[in-house]
mmCIF file of C-alpha atoms and ligand atoms in Angstrom:
data_model
loop_
_atom_site.group_PDB
_atom_site.id
_atom_site.type_symbol
_atom_site.label_atom_id
_atom_site.label_comp_id
_atom_site.label_asym_id
_atom_site.label_seq_id
_atom_site.Cartn_x
_atom_site.Cartn_y
_atom_site.Cartn_z
ATOM 1 C CA UNK V 1 70.692 106.203 65.455
ATOM 2 C CA UNK V 2 72.186 106.637 69.485
ATOM 3 C CA UNK V 3 70.163 104.078 71.824
ATOM 4 C CA UNK V 4 68.493 105.258 75.043
ATOM 5 C CA UNK V 5 70.403 104.862 77.826
ATOM 6 C CA UNK V 6 68.372 104.763 80.952
ATOM 7 C CA UNK V 7 69.595 106.530 82.896
ATOM 8 C CA UNK V 8 68.366 105.532 86.321
ATOM 9 C CA UNK V 9 68.921 102.152 85.559
ATOM 10 C CA UNK V 10 73.209 102.854 85.889
ATOM 11 C CA UNK V 11 75.301 102.158 88.432
ATOM 12 C CA UNK V 12 77.534 105.565 90.339
ATOM 13 C CA UNK V 13 80.647 104.292 87.809
ATOM 14 C CA UNK V 14 78.298 103.750 84.876
ATOM 15 C CA UNK V 15 77.090 107.097 85.294
ATOM 16 C CA UNK V 16 80.133 108.579 85.751
ATOM 17 C CA UNK V 17 81.555 107.357 83.288
ATOM 18 C CA UNK V 18 78.548 109.044 81.003
ATOM 19 C CA UNK V 19 78.571 111.383 81.784
ATOM 20 C CA UNK V 20 82.109 112.711 81.821
ATOM 21 C CA UNK V 21 81.552 110.858 77.577
ATOM 22 C CA UNK V 22 78.593 113.908 77.092
ATOM 23 C CA UNK V 23 81.371 116.555 78.945
ATOM 24 C CA UNK V 24 84.295 115.909 76.252
ATOM 25 C CA UNK V 25 81.064 116.223 73.962
ATOM 26 C CA UNK V 26 79.977 119.836 74.750
ATOM 27 C CA UNK V 27 81.795 122.680 72.190
ATOM 28 C CA UNK V 28 83.160 124.560 75.308
ATOM 29 C CA UNK V 29 85.011 120.981 76.431
ATOM 30 C CA UNK V 30 86.210 121.024 72.353
ATOM 31 C CA UNK V 31 86.876 124.433 72.613
ATOM 32 C CA UNK V 32 88.668 123.927 76.074
ATOM 33 C CA UNK V 33 90.707 120.962 73.786
ATOM 34 C CA UNK V 34 92.023 122.919 71.132
ATOM 35 C CA UNK V 35 93.023 126.307 73.126
ATOM 36 C CA UNK V 36 94.809 124.311 75.703
ATOM 37 C CA UNK V 37 97.949 125.634 77.331
ATOM 38 C CA UNK V 38 101.182 125.187 76.327
ATOM 39 C CA UNK V 39 100.090 122.743 73.544
ATOM 40 C CA UNK V 40 103.245 121.155 71.850
ATOM 41 C CA UNK V 41 105.236 122.508 74.699
ATOM 42 C CA UNK V 42 108.279 120.096 75.482
ATOM 43 C CA UNK V 43 107.389 117.790 78.777
ATOM 44 C CA UNK V 44 110.649 119.371 80.689
ATOM 45 C CA UNK V 45 109.542 122.900 79.060
ATOM 46 C CA UNK V 46 110.459 124.607 82.568
ATOM 47 C CA UNK V 47 110.367 127.466 80.331
ATOM 48 C CA UNK V 48 107.148 128.825 81.192
ATOM 49 C CA UNK V 49 105.654 127.737 84.701
ATOM 50 C CA UNK V 50 105.477 123.923 83.819
ATOM 51 C CA UNK V 51 108.451 122.201 86.185
ATOM 52 C CA UNK V 52 109.741 118.806 84.707
ATOM 53 C CA UNK V 53 106.561 117.603 84.756
ATOM 54 C CA UNK V 54 107.248 113.686 85.354
ATOM 55 C CA UNK V 55 109.137 111.950 87.140
ATOM 56 C CA UNK V 56 109.028 107.202 86.476
ATOM 57 C CA UNK V 57 109.728 105.651 89.375
ATOM 58 C CA UNK V 58 111.403 102.520 91.447
ATOM 59 C CA UNK V 59 108.888 100.665 92.173
ATOM 60 C CA UNK V 60 107.409 101.459 95.626
ATOM 61 C CA UNK V 61 109.535 99.295 98.525
ATOM 62 C CA UNK V 62 107.031 96.482 99.268
ATOM 63 C CA UNK V 63 104.844 96.484 102.550
ATOM 64 C CA UNK V 64 105.025 92.444 103.822
ATOM 65 C CA UNK V 65 102.255 90.674 102.277
ATOM 66 C CA UNK V 66 98.712 90.634 104.148
ATOM 67 C CA UNK V 67 97.800 86.208 104.510
ATOM 68 C CA UNK V 68 94.943 86.249 101.843
ATOM 69 C CA UNK V 69 97.618 88.589 99.464
ATOM 70 C CA UNK V 70 98.117 86.760 96.199
ATOM 71 C CA UNK V 71 101.256 86.201 95.840
ATOM 72 C CA UNK V 72 101.944 87.726 92.574
ATOM 73 C CA UNK V 73 100.872 90.804 91.281
ATOM 74 C CA UNK V 74 99.494 91.273 88.156
ATOM 75 C CA UNK V 75 101.834 93.275 85.692
ATOM 76 C CA UNK V 76 100.667 95.768 82.272
ATOM 77 C CA UNK V 77 103.104 94.775 79.993
ATOM 78 C CA UNK V 78 101.898 95.708 77.150
ATOM 79 C CA UNK V 79 99.191 97.974 74.873
ATOM 80 C CA UNK V 80 97.646 94.988 73.477
ATOM 81 C CA UNK V 81 93.682 93.557 73.888
ATOM 82 C CA UNK V 82 91.538 94.499 76.554
ATOM 83 C CA UNK V 83 93.120 96.951 79.605
ATOM 84 C CA UNK V 84 91.676 96.824 82.812
ATOM 85 C CA UNK V 85 92.729 100.778 84.468
ATOM 86 C CA UNK V 86 91.438 101.545 87.929
ATOM 87 C CA UNK V 87 90.800 104.769 88.696
ATOM 88 C CA UNK V 88 91.187 105.798 92.262
ATOM 89 C CA UNK V 89 89.835 109.674 92.865
ATOM 90 C CA UNK V 90 91.012 110.339 96.199
ATOM 91 C CA UNK V 91 88.128 112.793 98.221
ATOM 92 C CA UNK V 92 89.516 113.676 101.224
ATOM 93 C CA UNK V 93 87.856 117.132 103.664
ATOM 94 C CA UNK V 94 87.675 120.242 103.356
ATOM 95 C CA UNK V 95 89.317 121.988 100.570
ATOM 96 C CA UNK V 96 90.919 117.942 99.644
ATOM 97 C CA UNK V 97 87.512 117.218 98.895
ATOM 98 C CA UNK V 98 87.230 116.492 94.956
ATOM 99 C CA UNK V 99 83.739 117.821 93.740
ATOM 100 C CA UNK V 100 81.056 116.478 91.507
ATOM 101 C CA UNK V 101 82.802 118.983 88.893
ATOM 102 C CA UNK V 102 85.613 117.796 89.209
ATOM 103 C CA UNK V 103 85.789 113.592 88.887
ATOM 104 C CA UNK V 104 83.961 114.094 85.686
ATOM 105 C CA UNK V 105 86.605 115.972 84.655
ATOM 106 C CA UNK V 106 89.501 113.193 85.935
ATOM 107 C CA UNK V 107 86.733 110.677 84.319
ATOM 108 C CA UNK V 108 86.497 112.873 80.688
ATOM 109 C CA UNK V 109 90.111 113.317 80.723
ATOM 110 C CA UNK V 110 91.937 110.269 81.138
ATOM 111 C CA UNK V 111 88.926 108.935 78.325
ATOM 112 C CA UNK V 112 90.271 111.239 76.172
ATOM 113 C CA UNK V 113 93.725 110.482 77.221
ATOM 114 C CA UNK V 114 92.925 106.849 76.484
ATOM 115 C CA UNK V 115 90.993 107.246 73.295
ATOM 116 C CA UNK V 116 94.488 108.874 71.669
ATOM 117 C CA UNK V 117 96.030 105.690 73.232
ATOM 118 C CA UNK V 118 93.730 103.074 72.006
ATOM 119 C CA UNK V 119 93.130 104.644 68.634
ATOM 120 C CA UNK V 120 97.228 104.826 67.572
ATOM 121 C CA UNK V 121 97.094 100.728 67.834
ATOM 122 C CA UNK V 122 98.029 99.863 64.969
ATOM 123 C CA UNK V 123 95.786 96.773 64.630
ATOM 124 C CA UNK V 124 92.693 98.181 66.332
ATOM 125 C CA UNK V 125 92.428 96.222 68.900
ATOM 126 C CA UNK V 126 93.520 97.843 72.261
ATOM 127 C CA UNK V 127 89.135 98.990 74.538
ATOM 128 C CA UNK V 128 89.397 100.289 77.797
ATOM 129 C CA UNK V 129 87.221 98.893 80.722
ATOM 130 C CA UNK V 130 88.030 101.430 83.619
ATOM 131 C CA UNK V 131 86.925 100.825 86.958
ATOM 132 C CA UNK V 132 85.996 104.469 89.082
ATOM 133 C CA UNK V 133 86.668 103.891 92.969
ATOM 134 C CA UNK V 134 85.649 107.588 95.068
ATOM 135 C CA UNK V 135 88.048 106.670 97.416
ATOM 136 C CA UNK V 136 86.259 109.444 100.543
ATOM 137 C CA UNK V 137 88.892 109.791 103.685
ATOM 138 C CA UNK V 138 89.481 111.963 106.529
ATOM 139 C CA UNK V 139 93.230 112.298 106.019
ATOM 140 C CA UNK V 140 94.095 115.822 107.503
ATOM 141 C CA UNK V 141 96.228 118.044 104.759
ATOM 142 C CA UNK V 142 100.330 116.943 104.833
ATOM 143 C CA UNK V 143 100.679 120.775 102.489
ATOM 144 C CA UNK V 144 104.112 122.355 104.505
ATOM 145 C CA UNK V 145 105.354 119.778 106.397
ATOM 146 C CA UNK V 146 108.471 119.312 105.598
ATOM 147 C CA UNK V 147 109.607 115.549 104.247
ATOM 148 C CA UNK V 148 112.832 113.660 105.433
ATOM 149 C CA UNK V 149 113.648 109.836 104.962
ATOM 150 C CA UNK V 150 115.149 108.166 102.454
ATOM 151 C CA UNK V 151 111.269 107.610 100.088
ATOM 152 C CA UNK V 152 110.175 111.729 100.164
ATOM 153 C CA UNK V 153 107.574 110.951 97.401
ATOM 154 C CA UNK V 154 106.677 107.818 99.895
ATOM 155 C CA UNK V 155 105.905 110.061 102.437
ATOM 156 C CA UNK V 156 104.133 112.251 100.940
ATOM 157 C CA UNK V 157 101.595 109.267 98.992
ATOM 158 C CA UNK V 158 101.539 107.354 101.967
ATOM 159 C CA UNK V 159 98.851 108.516 104.440
ATOM 160 C CA UNK V 160 95.759 109.662 102.026
ATOM 161 C CA UNK V 161 96.877 106.534 99.599
ATOM 162 C CA UNK V 162 96.923 104.029 101.972
ATOM 163 C CA UNK V 163 93.748 105.628 103.169
ATOM 164 C CA UNK V 164 91.550 105.156 100.138
ATOM 165 C CA UNK V 165 93.167 101.901 99.909
ATOM 166 C CA UNK V 166 91.091 101.032 103.141
ATOM 167 C CA UNK V 167 88.008 102.951 101.924
ATOM 168 C CA UNK V 168 88.350 100.169 98.916
ATOM 169 C CA UNK V 169 88.572 97.451 101.171
ATOM 170 C CA UNK V 170 91.870 97.221 99.672
ATOM 171 C CA UNK V 171 95.200 96.767 102.325
ATOM 172 C CA UNK V 172 98.081 99.246 102.904
ATOM 173 C CA UNK V 173 100.901 99.951 100.917
ATOM 174 C CA UNK V 174 102.001 98.459 96.799
ATOM 175 C CA UNK V 175 100.146 94.587 98.675
ATOM 176 C CA UNK V 176 96.445 96.703 97.918
ATOM 177 C CA UNK V 177 97.672 98.242 94.926
ATOM 178 C CA UNK V 178 98.588 95.211 93.565
ATOM 179 C CA UNK V 179 95.857 93.530 94.877
ATOM 180 C CA UNK V 180 93.827 95.956 93.194
ATOM 181 C CA UNK V 181 94.770 96.041 89.938
ATOM 182 C CA UNK V 182 94.512 91.881 89.541
ATOM 183 C CA UNK V 183 90.864 92.304 91.230
ATOM 184 C CA UNK V 184 89.595 95.292 88.432
ATOM 185 C CA UNK V 185 92.252 92.741 85.743
ATOM 186 C CA UNK V 186 90.084 89.393 86.259
ATOM 187 C CA UNK V 187 86.696 90.782 87.232
ATOM 188 C CA UNK V 188 86.813 92.940 83.714
ATOM 189 C CA UNK V 189 88.445 89.965 81.595
ATOM 190 C CA UNK V 190 91.587 91.503 80.953
ATOM 191 C CA UNK V 191 94.816 91.125 79.404
ATOM 192 C CA UNK V 192 96.990 94.066 81.797
ATOM 193 C CA UNK V 193 95.960 96.376 84.382
ATOM 194 C CA UNK V 194 96.922 99.119 85.776
ATOM 195 C CA UNK V 195 95.670 102.114 88.378
ATOM 196 C CA UNK V 196 95.752 105.631 88.923
ATOM 197 C CA UNK V 197 95.240 107.770 91.801
ATOM 198 C CA UNK V 198 93.530 111.978 91.475
ATOM 199 C CA UNK V 199 94.120 114.024 94.318
ATOM 200 C CA UNK V 200 93.977 117.373 96.184
ATOM 201 C CA UNK V 201 96.966 116.307 98.752
ATOM 202 C CA UNK V 202 100.392 116.970 98.135
ATOM 203 C CA UNK V 203 102.682 115.191 96.170
ATOM 204 C CA UNK V 204 106.172 115.102 95.807
ATOM 205 C CA UNK V 205 106.330 115.612 92.192
ATOM 206 C CA UNK V 206 103.229 116.164 90.599
ATOM 207 C CA UNK V 207 102.453 113.287 88.563
ATOM 208 C CA UNK V 208 104.280 110.434 88.319
ATOM 209 C CA UNK V 209 104.184 106.888 88.021
ATOM 210 C CA UNK V 210 105.502 103.955 90.317
ATOM 211 C CA UNK V 211 105.470 100.249 88.229
ATOM 212 C CA UNK V 212 101.928 99.270 87.421
ATOM 213 C CA UNK V 213 100.649 102.924 88.878
ATOM 214 C CA UNK V 214 100.525 106.772 88.893
ATOM 215 C CA UNK V 215 99.737 109.579 90.576
ATOM 216 C CA UNK V 216 98.817 112.697 89.641
ATOM 217 C CA UNK V 217 97.868 115.781 91.457
ATOM 218 C CA UNK V 218 94.086 117.310 89.912
ATOM 219 C CA UNK V 219 95.955 120.572 89.410
ATOM 220 C CA UNK V 220 98.520 119.317 86.986
ATOM 221 C CA UNK V 221 101.030 121.928 87.925
ATOM 222 C CA UNK V 222 101.557 124.768 85.571
ATOM 223 C CA UNK V 223 100.214 122.463 82.628
ATOM 224 C CA UNK V 224 95.996 122.624 83.834
ATOM 225 C CA UNK V 225 93.336 120.518 84.399
ATOM 226 C CA UNK V 226 92.988 120.524 80.457
ATOM 227 C CA UNK V 227 96.146 118.905 80.219
ATOM 228 C CA UNK V 228 95.556 116.121 82.359
ATOM 229 C CA UNK V 229 94.801 113.834 79.266
ATOM 230 C CA UNK V 230 98.063 114.218 77.828
ATOM 231 C CA UNK V 231 99.354 113.940 81.343
ATOM 232 C CA UNK V 232 97.488 110.425 81.749
ATOM 233 C CA UNK V 233 98.338 109.358 78.403
ATOM 234 C CA UNK V 234 102.199 110.076 78.235
ATOM 235 C CA UNK V 235 101.823 108.605 82.314
ATOM 236 C CA UNK V 236 100.032 105.587 81.153
ATOM 237 C CA UNK V 237 103.094 104.953 78.051
ATOM 238 C CA UNK V 238 105.344 104.392 81.181
ATOM 239 C CA UNK V 239 103.116 101.816 82.688
ATOM 240 C CA UNK V 240 103.335 99.991 79.627
ATOM 241 C CA UNK V 241 107.369 101.036 78.967
ATOM 242 C CA UNK V 242 108.078 103.423 77.099
ATOM 243 C CA UNK V 243 110.903 106.242 78.056
ATOM 244 C CA UNK V 244 110.675 109.472 78.006
ATOM 245 C CA UNK V 245 112.099 110.916 75.181
ATOM 246 C CA UNK V 246 112.398 114.895 76.122
ATOM 247 C CA UNK V 247 115.989 116.307 77.078
ATOM 248 C CA UNK V 248 115.833 117.000 80.730
ATOM 249 C CA UNK V 249 114.633 113.725 81.200
ATOM 250 C CA UNK V 250 118.579 113.166 80.445
ATOM 251 C CA UNK V 251 117.128 110.074 77.916
ATOM 252 C CA UNK V 252 119.470 108.945 75.707
ATOM 253 C CA UNK V 253 118.995 107.052 72.179
ATOM 254 C CA UNK V 254 120.309 103.827 73.303
ATOM 255 C CA UNK V 255 118.650 101.381 75.811
ATOM 256 C CA UNK V 256 116.065 98.241 75.271
ATOM 257 C CA UNK V 257 112.306 98.714 76.213
ATOM 258 C CA UNK V 258 109.233 97.782 76.210
ATOM 259 C CA UNK V 259 108.685 94.150 75.378
ATOM 260 C CA UNK V 260 109.785 94.343 72.043
ATOM 261 C CA UNK V 261 113.250 95.879 73.235
ATOM 262 C CA UNK V 262 113.416 99.210 71.375
ATOM 263 C CA UNK V 263 116.395 101.813 71.296
ATOM 264 C CA UNK V 264 114.818 106.082 72.587
ATOM 265 C CA UNK V 265 115.573 107.212 69.265
ATOM 266 C CA UNK V 266 112.881 109.843 69.149
ATOM 267 C CA UNK V 267 115.285 111.053 71.873
ATOM 268 C CA UNK V 268 115.677 114.781 72.609
ATOM 269 C CA UNK V 269 118.847 114.787 72.927
ATOM 270 C CA UNK V 270 120.272 112.517 70.219
ATOM 271 C CA UNK V 271 117.553 112.613 67.590
ATOM 272 C CA UNK V 272 118.031 114.454 64.408
ATOM 273 C CA UNK V 273 117.100 117.616 65.178
ATOM 274 C CA UNK V 274 115.329 116.976 68.417
ATOM 275 C CA UNK V 275 113.490 113.878 67.380
ATOM 276 C CA UNK V 276 109.584 114.665 66.183
ATOM 277 C CA UNK V 277 106.915 115.099 68.004
ATOM 278 C CA UNK V 278 105.036 112.662 70.422
ATOM 279 C CA UNK V 279 103.348 112.469 73.406
ATOM 280 C CA UNK V 280 106.370 110.849 75.593
ATOM 281 C CA UNK V 281 108.245 114.007 74.746
ATOM 282 C CA UNK V 282 105.959 117.033 73.992
ATOM 283 C CA UNK V 283 101.883 118.267 74.740
ATOM 284 C CA UNK V 284 101.031 116.588 71.229
ATOM 285 C CA UNK V 285 98.819 114.278 70.119
ATOM 286 C CA UNK V 286 101.591 112.747 67.998
ATOM 287 C CA UNK V 287 103.653 109.385 68.624
ATOM 288 C CA UNK V 288 107.118 108.917 66.980
ATOM 289 C CA UNK V 289 107.810 105.936 66.000
ATOM 290 C CA UNK V 290 109.827 104.545 68.466
ATOM 291 C CA UNK V 291 107.007 104.568 71.283
ATOM 292 C CA UNK V 292 103.706 102.272 69.903
ATOM 293 C CA UNK V 293 106.895 99.531 70.044
ATOM 294 C CA UNK V 294 107.780 100.918 73.576
ATOM 295 C CA UNK V 295 103.876 100.112 75.013
ATOM 296 C CA UNK V 296 103.817 96.899 73.099
ATOM 297 C CA UNK V 297 101.153 97.986 70.553
ATOM 298 C CA UNK V 298 100.192 94.988 68.154
ATOM 299 C CA UNK V 299 102.724 96.024 65.212
ATOM 300 C CA UNK V 300 102.464 93.953 62.026
ATOM 301 C CA UNK V 301 103.920 91.295 61.032
ATOM 302 C CA UNK V 302 105.963 93.521 57.759
ATOM 303 C CA UNK V 303 108.178 94.788 60.632
ATOM 304 C CA UNK V 304 110.041 91.824 61.197
ATOM 305 C CA UNK V 305 109.848 92.502 65.097
ATOM 306 C CA UNK V 306 107.934 90.343 67.784
ATOM 307 C CA UNK V 307 107.883 90.867 71.435
ATOM 308 C CA UNK V 308 110.334 89.237 73.810
ATOM 309 C CA UNK V 309 109.039 84.524 74.020
ATOM 310 C CA UNK V 310 106.955 84.466 76.976
ATOM 311 C CA UNK V 311 105.283 87.781 77.217
ATOM 312 C CA UNK V 312 101.355 87.832 76.824
HETATM 313 ZN ZN1 LIG I 1 107.331 110.765 81.545
#
């Protein structure tokens, strides 16, 4: 039996979370998922609209921290236990506004993506605690501007990102992001935390991960908004240390990834028959046998593998 929820008593965040959950229960939403475009396509598939979908990047260059900023940035090391997820929904002026419907869609897609990642945890110990912030900013559109310089990602990202950080009471740059992540980690009593920005502003690439945070364009490029859930799950995989497995990423089957230090054996370039479907390789709710280790799930003792000592 469902317990009645007094929606009047909910905070704005809670209401948004509940509305998103209800959206996911609708037949029309579930039908859209059944018929999502580019189902099972490799993330690197450029034959039909979608471009190479994402780019894991080195962490953002450090901005000199404000005196009050924490010394040690909390990092999301493994997908185990309670995970705090900060969603910063960036709403700008005019066509850059994130409407109520779009806000709900974002939260629903994130819930959908993370329910996949949580559901695949062998120990069933992964839960997500959300902090949802709608950051209203007045930063003008940067569309059409020609970015130059050494860090084009940062050039496109910084104006709206730093305004959004200010809107949620955080300093600019990577120190603001680190502080926000640390704040939600503590507030949610979480074992790890990360955050994601959703925006209509022009980006260098429509989805990417930079250290502890993810940036996603609402339109999700040629993949479309009904695939935001899987792209978000994929980017979250990068946050926790999972490498790309699609051919165009340039992956190879070696390396030492995630807290278990495992190679990338399902890499399309070298695995038998191009590997099996996996969220790190293609637009599927599927996972190869290595990705659980890369993500740092709590694995059965029978695996004989253990995480790097000292990593919690
Ligand atoms: Zn990727």
